[in-house]
């Protein structure tokens, strides 16, 4: 059972959330009462917990393999790639190294 106090809106980081049905694959959908945006909470959310993105980037810069990073952070390769892709969008220079 996920309690709303443990999650936050990915848009405005509010904890004022309401359940908003489920997606076709059974993922819980939420609506934020603060910014009124919708988002889904699934296993990928773990990658966005505080500091995880930074850890992924740090491990990547230290030349850790995808498998090592997944083992350390308990995330899937897909999650890892999604984080890197998103990060690459925000920081285009990241992949130029
Ligand atoms: Zn919000």
Short mmCIF file of N, CA and C and ligand atoms in Angstrom, two decimals:
data_model
loop_
_atom_site.label_atom_id
_atom_site.label_comp_id
_atom_site.label_asym_id
_atom_site.label_seq_id
_atom_site.Cartn_x
_atom_site.Cartn_y
_atom_site.Cartn_z
N UNK A 1 0.85 -1.20 0.00
CA UNK A 1 0.00 0.00 0.00
C UNK A 1 0.88 1.24 0.00
N UNK A 2 0.70 2.03 -1.01
CA UNK A 2 1.49 3.25 -1.11
C UNK A 2 0.75 4.38 -0.41
N UNK A 3 1.42 5.03 0.46
CA UNK A 3 0.80 6.17 1.12
C UNK A 3 1.25 7.45 0.42
N UNK A 4 0.31 8.35 0.27
CA UNK A 4 0.64 9.54 -0.50
C UNK A 4 1.73 10.38 0.13
N UNK A 5 1.93 10.22 1.43
CA UNK A 5 2.97 11.03 2.07
C UNK A 5 4.36 10.59 1.62
N UNK A 6 4.44 9.39 1.01
CA UNK A 6 5.74 8.89 0.58
C UNK A 6 6.07 9.26 -0.85
N UNK A 7 5.10 9.84 -1.53
CA UNK A 7 5.36 10.23 -2.92
C UNK A 7 5.09 11.71 -3.08
N UNK A 8 5.57 12.24 -4.17
CA UNK A 8 5.34 13.65 -4.42
C UNK A 8 5.12 13.87 -5.91
N UNK A 9 4.51 14.98 -6.21
CA UNK A 9 4.26 15.33 -7.60
C UNK A 9 5.60 15.58 -8.30
N UNK A 10 5.83 14.94 -9.45
CA UNK A 10 7.10 15.14 -10.15
C UNK A 10 7.20 16.53 -10.78
N UNK A 11 6.07 17.23 -10.82
CA UNK A 11 6.07 18.55 -11.46
C UNK A 11 6.34 19.66 -10.45
N UNK A 12 5.64 19.60 -9.31
CA UNK A 12 5.78 20.69 -8.34
C UNK A 12 6.21 20.18 -6.96
N UNK A 13 6.39 18.86 -6.83
CA UNK A 13 6.88 18.25 -5.59
C UNK A 13 5.93 18.41 -4.42
N UNK A 14 4.65 18.61 -4.73
CA UNK A 14 3.64 18.66 -3.67
C UNK A 14 3.29 17.25 -3.23
N UNK A 15 2.89 17.10 -1.97
CA UNK A 15 2.38 15.82 -1.48
C UNK A 15 0.86 15.78 -1.47
N UNK A 16 0.24 16.81 -1.99
CA UNK A 16 -1.21 16.91 -2.00
C UNK A 16 -1.75 16.21 -3.24
N UNK A 17 -1.89 14.87 -3.14
CA UNK A 17 -2.20 14.07 -4.32
C UNK A 17 -3.49 13.29 -4.13
N UNK A 18 -4.18 13.05 -5.22
CA UNK A 18 -5.36 12.19 -5.18
C UNK A 18 -5.20 11.10 -6.23
N UNK A 19 -5.74 9.92 -5.91
CA UNK A 19 -5.71 8.83 -6.88
C UNK A 19 -6.64 9.17 -8.03
N UNK A 20 -6.23 8.80 -9.22
CA UNK A 20 -6.97 9.19 -10.41
C UNK A 20 -7.12 7.99 -11.35
N UNK A 21 -7.54 6.86 -10.79
CA UNK A 21 -7.75 5.68 -11.62
C UNK A 21 -6.45 4.96 -11.93
N UNK A 22 -6.55 4.00 -12.83
CA UNK A 22 -5.37 3.22 -13.19
C UNK A 22 -5.23 3.19 -14.70
N UNK A 23 -4.01 3.07 -15.14
CA UNK A 23 -3.77 2.96 -16.58
C UNK A 23 -4.05 1.53 -17.02
N UNK A 24 -3.97 1.30 -18.32
CA UNK A 24 -4.33 0.00 -18.87
C UNK A 24 -3.46 -1.13 -18.33
N UNK A 25 -2.24 -0.81 -17.95
CA UNK A 25 -1.36 -1.86 -17.42
C UNK A 25 -1.39 -1.93 -15.89
N UNK A 26 -2.36 -1.27 -15.30
CA UNK A 26 -2.56 -1.39 -13.86
C UNK A 26 -1.74 -0.42 -13.02
N UNK A 27 -1.07 0.49 -13.67
CA UNK A 27 -0.27 1.46 -12.94
C UNK A 27 -1.17 2.52 -12.31
N UNK A 28 -0.92 2.80 -11.06
CA UNK A 28 -1.72 3.83 -10.38
C UNK A 28 -1.46 5.19 -11.00
N UNK A 29 -2.56 5.89 -11.27
CA UNK A 29 -2.42 7.25 -11.79
C UNK A 29 -2.82 8.23 -10.68
N UNK A 30 -2.18 9.34 -10.68
CA UNK A 30 -2.41 10.34 -9.64
C UNK A 30 -2.67 11.70 -10.26
N UNK A 31 -3.39 12.49 -9.50
CA UNK A 31 -3.52 13.89 -9.89
C UNK A 31 -3.03 14.74 -8.74
N UNK A 32 -2.30 15.76 -9.09
CA UNK A 32 -1.76 16.67 -8.07
C UNK A 32 -2.77 17.78 -7.81
N UNK A 33 -3.09 17.99 -6.55
CA UNK A 33 -4.05 19.04 -6.20
C UNK A 33 -3.44 20.42 -6.31
N UNK A 34 -2.14 20.49 -6.30
CA UNK A 34 -1.47 21.79 -6.33
C UNK A 34 -1.37 22.35 -7.74
N UNK A 35 -0.86 21.52 -8.65
CA UNK A 35 -0.67 22.02 -10.02
C UNK A 35 -1.65 21.40 -11.00
N UNK A 36 -2.50 20.46 -10.50
CA UNK A 36 -3.56 19.84 -11.31
C UNK A 36 -3.02 18.97 -12.43
N UNK A 37 -1.75 18.65 -12.38
CA UNK A 37 -1.20 17.79 -13.42
C UNK A 37 -1.37 16.33 -13.02
N UNK A 38 -1.40 15.47 -14.05
CA UNK A 38 -1.54 14.04 -13.82
C UNK A 38 -0.17 13.38 -13.98
N UNK A 39 0.03 12.34 -13.22
CA UNK A 39 1.25 11.55 -13.43
C UNK A 39 1.01 10.14 -12.96
N UNK A 40 1.87 9.24 -13.38
CA UNK A 40 1.75 7.84 -13.02
C UNK A 40 2.88 7.47 -12.09
N UNK A 41 2.57 6.56 -11.22
CA UNK A 41 3.58 6.09 -10.29
C UNK A 41 3.81 4.61 -10.56
N UNK A 42 4.97 4.26 -11.00
CA UNK A 42 5.26 2.85 -11.22
C UNK A 42 6.69 2.57 -10.78
N UNK A 43 7.21 1.41 -11.17
CA UNK A 43 8.54 1.03 -10.70
C UNK A 43 9.60 2.03 -11.12
N UNK A 44 9.34 2.73 -12.19
CA UNK A 44 10.35 3.69 -12.65
C UNK A 44 10.51 4.86 -11.69
N UNK A 45 9.49 5.03 -10.84
CA UNK A 45 9.56 6.17 -9.92
C UNK A 45 10.80 6.10 -9.05
N UNK A 46 11.23 4.88 -8.75
CA UNK A 46 12.37 4.71 -7.87
C UNK A 46 13.59 5.48 -8.37
N UNK A 47 13.72 5.53 -9.67
CA UNK A 47 14.87 6.21 -10.25
C UNK A 47 14.84 7.70 -9.97
N UNK A 48 13.68 8.21 -9.64
CA UNK A 48 13.57 9.64 -9.45
C UNK A 48 13.51 10.03 -7.98
N UNK A 49 13.71 9.05 -7.11
CA UNK A 49 13.79 9.38 -5.70
C UNK A 49 15.02 10.24 -5.49
N UNK A 50 14.98 11.00 -4.44
CA UNK A 50 16.04 11.98 -4.20
C UNK A 50 17.42 11.35 -4.31
N UNK A 51 18.21 11.92 -5.16
CA UNK A 51 19.61 11.52 -5.23
C UNK A 51 19.91 10.39 -6.19
N UNK A 52 18.90 9.66 -6.61
CA UNK A 52 19.18 8.50 -7.46
C UNK A 52 19.76 8.92 -8.80
N UNK A 53 19.20 9.96 -9.37
CA UNK A 53 19.71 10.44 -10.65
C UNK A 53 21.17 10.83 -10.52
N UNK A 54 21.47 11.53 -9.44
CA UNK A 54 22.85 11.96 -9.22
C UNK A 54 23.77 10.76 -9.07
N UNK A 55 23.26 9.73 -8.36
CA UNK A 55 24.07 8.52 -8.17
C UNK A 55 24.35 7.85 -9.50
N UNK A 56 23.33 7.79 -10.34
CA UNK A 56 23.49 7.16 -11.65
C UNK A 56 24.55 7.91 -12.45
N UNK A 57 24.46 9.21 -12.43
CA UNK A 57 25.41 10.01 -13.19
C UNK A 57 26.82 9.83 -12.64
N UNK A 58 26.91 9.83 -11.32
CA UNK A 58 28.21 9.66 -10.69
C UNK A 58 28.82 8.31 -11.06
N UNK A 59 28.00 7.26 -10.97
CA UNK A 59 28.48 5.91 -11.29
C UNK A 59 28.87 5.81 -12.76
N UNK A 60 28.09 6.48 -13.60
CA UNK A 60 28.39 6.45 -15.03
C UNK A 60 29.73 7.13 -15.31
N UNK A 61 29.93 8.25 -14.65
CA UNK A 61 31.19 8.98 -14.85
C UNK A 61 32.37 8.18 -14.32
N UNK A 62 32.09 7.30 -13.36
CA UNK A 62 33.14 6.45 -12.83
C UNK A 62 33.29 5.17 -13.65
N UNK A 63 32.62 5.15 -14.79
CA UNK A 63 32.73 4.03 -15.72
C UNK A 63 32.17 2.73 -15.17
N UNK A 64 31.19 2.81 -14.30
CA UNK A 64 30.53 1.59 -13.85
C UNK A 64 29.64 1.06 -14.97
N UNK A 65 29.51 -0.23 -15.07
CA UNK A 65 28.64 -0.82 -16.09
C UNK A 65 27.19 -0.68 -15.70
N UNK A 66 26.34 -0.83 -16.69
CA UNK A 66 24.91 -0.73 -16.44
C UNK A 66 24.48 -1.76 -15.40
N UNK A 67 25.07 -2.96 -15.48
CA UNK A 67 24.69 -4.01 -14.54
C UNK A 67 25.12 -3.65 -13.12
N UNK A 68 26.31 -3.08 -12.99
CA UNK A 68 26.78 -2.67 -11.67
C UNK A 68 25.86 -1.63 -11.07
N UNK A 69 25.50 -0.67 -11.89
CA UNK A 69 24.66 0.42 -11.41
C UNK A 69 23.30 -0.11 -11.00
N UNK A 70 22.76 -1.00 -11.82
CA UNK A 70 21.47 -1.59 -11.48
C UNK A 70 21.52 -2.34 -10.16
N UNK A 71 22.64 -3.02 -9.94
CA UNK A 71 22.78 -3.80 -8.71
C UNK A 71 22.90 -2.86 -7.50
N UNK A 72 23.64 -1.81 -7.67
CA UNK A 72 23.86 -0.88 -6.56
C UNK A 72 22.58 -0.14 -6.20
N UNK A 73 21.87 0.29 -7.22
CA UNK A 73 20.71 1.16 -6.99
C UNK A 73 19.39 0.40 -7.03
N UNK A 74 19.45 -0.89 -7.37
CA UNK A 74 18.24 -1.71 -7.46
C UNK A 74 17.24 -1.13 -8.47
N UNK A 75 17.76 -0.77 -9.61
CA UNK A 75 16.89 -0.31 -10.68
C UNK A 75 17.18 -1.15 -11.91
N UNK A 76 16.26 -1.16 -12.84
CA UNK A 76 16.44 -1.96 -14.05
C UNK A 76 17.27 -1.19 -15.06
N UNK A 77 17.77 -1.93 -16.04
CA UNK A 77 18.54 -1.31 -17.11
C UNK A 77 17.70 -0.30 -17.85
N UNK A 78 16.41 -0.62 -18.01
CA UNK A 78 15.52 0.30 -18.71
C UNK A 78 15.40 1.62 -17.96
N UNK A 79 15.29 1.51 -16.64
CA UNK A 79 15.19 2.72 -15.83
C UNK A 79 16.45 3.55 -15.97
N UNK A 80 17.56 2.86 -15.89
CA UNK A 80 18.85 3.52 -16.01
C UNK A 80 18.95 4.28 -17.32
N UNK A 81 18.56 3.61 -18.42
CA UNK A 81 18.64 4.25 -19.73
C UNK A 81 17.69 5.44 -19.82
N UNK A 82 16.52 5.29 -19.20
CA UNK A 82 15.55 6.39 -19.22
C UNK A 82 16.12 7.61 -18.50
N UNK A 83 16.80 7.36 -17.39
CA UNK A 83 17.40 8.46 -16.63
C UNK A 83 18.48 9.14 -17.46
N UNK A 84 19.30 8.32 -18.09
CA UNK A 84 20.38 8.90 -18.88
C UNK A 84 19.83 9.71 -20.06
N UNK A 85 18.79 9.16 -20.69
CA UNK A 85 18.20 9.86 -21.82
C UNK A 85 17.64 11.20 -21.39
N UNK A 86 16.93 11.17 -20.27
CA UNK A 86 16.32 12.40 -19.77
C UNK A 86 17.42 13.39 -19.40
N UNK A 87 18.46 12.85 -18.76
CA UNK A 87 19.55 13.71 -18.35
C UNK A 87 20.28 14.30 -19.55
N UNK A 88 20.42 13.48 -20.58
CA UNK A 88 21.12 13.94 -21.78
C UNK A 88 20.38 15.10 -22.42
N UNK A 89 19.05 15.07 -22.29
CA UNK A 89 18.26 16.16 -22.83
C UNK A 89 18.55 17.46 -22.08
N UNK A 90 18.67 17.31 -20.76
CA UNK A 90 18.89 18.50 -19.94
C UNK A 90 20.34 18.98 -20.03
N UNK A 91 21.23 18.03 -20.18
CA UNK A 91 22.66 18.37 -20.23
C UNK A 91 23.29 17.72 -21.45
N UNK A 92 23.18 18.35 -22.59
CA UNK A 92 23.67 17.74 -23.84
C UNK A 92 25.14 17.38 -23.79
N UNK A 93 25.91 18.04 -22.98
CA UNK A 93 27.34 17.78 -22.94
C UNK A 93 27.68 16.46 -22.26
N UNK A 94 26.72 15.93 -21.54
CA UNK A 94 26.97 14.72 -20.75
C UNK A 94 27.52 13.59 -21.60
N UNK A 95 26.97 13.42 -22.80
CA UNK A 95 27.38 12.29 -23.64
C UNK A 95 28.57 12.61 -24.54
N UNK A 96 29.07 13.81 -24.43
CA UNK A 96 30.20 14.17 -25.29
C UNK A 96 31.53 13.72 -24.73
N UNK A 97 31.49 13.23 -23.48
CA UNK A 97 32.76 12.83 -22.85
C UNK A 97 33.30 11.58 -23.50
ZN1 LIG B 1 2.02 19.14 -8.78
#
